Amino acid sequence: MLNTISRTLAPGGLRDETRANSIFVKGFEWFGDLGLFCARVFRAAVAPPSELGELVRQCDTIGAKSLPLVALAGAATGVVLSLQTHDALTRFGAKSLLPAVIVFSIIKESGPVITGLVVAGRVGAGIGAELGSMKVTEQIDAMEASSVNPYKFLAATRVLACVLMLPLLTLAADFSGLIAGWLANTLADPISFRLFLENGFKNVLFSDFIPPTFKTAVFGFIIGIVACFQGMRTKGGTEGVGRSATSSVVLSSLFVILADVVLVRLIQMVWG
Amino acid sequence: MNKEWDAPPIVIDDLRKTFGDQKVLNGISLRVEHGETVAVLGRSGTGKSVLLKLIIGLQPSDSGTVSIEGQRINDLDANQLNEVRKKVGFLFQEAALYDSLTVEENVAFPLNRHTKMADADRKERVRELLESVGMEQDLEKMPSEISGGMKKRVGLARALALDPSILLFDEPTAGLDPITAAEIGTLILDFKQKRKMTAIVVTHDIRGAKAFSDRMALIHEGNILAEGPLAELQESKHPFVTQFLKESS
């Protein structure tokens, strides 16, 4: 106790405490502003007119253009899983379980999380930098001056596109992961793809597949809202744009991981 | 008689704006009459651009009121404010063209959003607008492929797209060579004469302002220090007014 008081009263201690308070207050403010931003985006999203054209364009940018990277990341995960578990299962005499291990790992966790993180990197940075650049060059002001709500046209469409595209990208990551896992397994122990799938999916239930795939819609919401928020509050010219892009990736990746922990527990509680 | 026509296009009353500890606008009042062009002058960082953004509600004021054609924008909801904004064209300092759209798409943007024109009519309207600013040859170019002066011309065409009755110009000639600046000045003068529009022009360019404005307002320390035609300002004995006009000419 005395130590704490003396540390606080010492000039360095006071500075540390002030800095800690300032960081705490800023963190609190950030969450408050994010909440207000979510409310504005939600209000804008449900108000007419619909921005279907822009939504389709964003689905293409976020979904179709992320597909190669997501598929590659999924495939790499499948290969690594196959290589890593093959030896271990052989050692315990459970080699026949390899397809099931790969299928379960990919569809329940690796596929969704890899997709979330890859999209957080690619799309988060893209949205943060694009909206940040629009903010510092007054394009967002110009849009508002033209009587167009930027929260609807820019933010709501991007957030919704992320929500819609993440589960589809997850399916692509799962699919390429399974194919690559089978290929890596076949190089060591030849097995037909049909048999691999039969063994792998023998004990898979819909509840093993549907909730983990659709939880990525939450990842999509997090990536979209955080990146739009960081982009639309950019200050300070090109340096600010860089900061927004970086913070969009860092924060959305962090929140995707944290959300995954919560969602996995929630899914276990609901579906067992 | 139309009530909106009776009311002055722009009335600013005791407008105040603070950023942190810095008082930017400290009780600005200004009235702009129909067809009148007012040049707002002042040193950099005195809140001239902020004043324009407050006029169309892009930023909230701390206190004071802005009325556009009789409607106090402080009292309007988002939809009503959008309706008022359609009457106001805004040329931003760096033109603020949308990076991802071509010149043609930039000018068509407000038309796409707020009119139900057929494609052919819209294209024709965009071509007319770009022709009026001498940019009809560059329809397919991206903003990154055109010069600063050309961007301002396209920005002006976009600001005119919805046929606004009021125009706000933020440093229309800043960063341009003297010839391009004079061309932009001539365009503003042309539009003023042909369309009888009401305008506020924020500028440092006194020579240009003399040509296209009816009245000038000099902002200093958050207030309008002097207001009137250039000749009137030149008679002022205030040391800042004298120095500003001397250094600017």
Coordinates of C-alpha atoms in Angstrom, one line a residue, chain A residues 47-51 54 57 130 133-134 136-150 152-153 158, chain B residues 53 56-58 81-86 88 90 92-100 109-110 113-114 158 162 170:
Chain A
A47 CA -33.7 4.0 -44.2
P48 CA -34.6 4.2 -47.9
P49 CA -33.3 4.3 -50.6
S50 CA -31.6 0.9 -50.9
E51 CA -28.0 1.0 -52.2
E54 CA -23.2 -0.2 -54.4
R57 CA -20.0 -3.7 -56.1
E130 CA -9.9 4.0 -48.9
S133 CA -8.2 8.8 -48.0
M134 CA -11.7 9.9 -48.9
V136 CA -8.7 13.6 -45.7
T137 CA -9.4 14.7 -49.3
E138 CA -12.9 15.9 -48.3
Q139 CA -14.7 13.3 -50.6
I140 CA -16.9 12.3 -47.7
D141 CA -17.8 15.9 -47.1
A142 CA -18.5 16.3 -50.8
M143 CA -20.8 13.3 -50.7
E144 CA -22.7 14.7 -47.7
A145 CA -22.8 18.1 -49.4
S146 CA -24.5 16.3 -52.4
S147 CA -27.2 15.2 -50.0
V148 CA -25.9 11.6 -50.0
N149 CA -25.6 9.9 -46.6
P150 CA -22.0 8.5 -46.4
K152 CA -25.3 4.5 -45.8
F153 CA -23.5 4.7 -49.1
R158 CA -19.4 -2.3 -46.9
Chain B
K53 CA -19.0 23.9 -43.9
I56 CA -24.5 23.6 -45.1
G57 CA -24.3 21.7 -41.9
L58 CA -21.2 19.6 -42.6
L81 CA -31.2 19.2 -44.4
N82 CA -30.6 17.1 -47.5
E83 CA -33.4 18.9 -49.3
V84 CA -31.7 22.3 -48.4
R85 CA -28.3 21.0 -49.5
K86 CA -29.7 20.2 -53.0
V88 CA -26.5 24.6 -52.6
F90 CA -20.2 23.4 -53.1
F92 CA -14.2 22.2 -52.4
Q93 CA -10.6 23.5 -52.1
E94 CA -9.1 20.4 -53.8
A95 CA -12.3 19.8 -55.8
A96 CA -12.9 16.5 -53.8
L97 CA -13.6 14.4 -56.9
Y98 CA -14.4 10.8 -56.2
D99 CA -11.2 8.9 -56.9
S100 CA -12.9 5.7 -58.1
F109 CA -23.2 11.3 -59.3
P110 CA -25.7 13.9 -57.9
R113 CA -28.9 10.1 -56.8
H114 CA -31.5 12.8 -56.9
R158 CA -20.5 18.7 -60.4
L162 CA -28.6 20.0 -59.6
D170 CA -13.7 27.2 -51.0

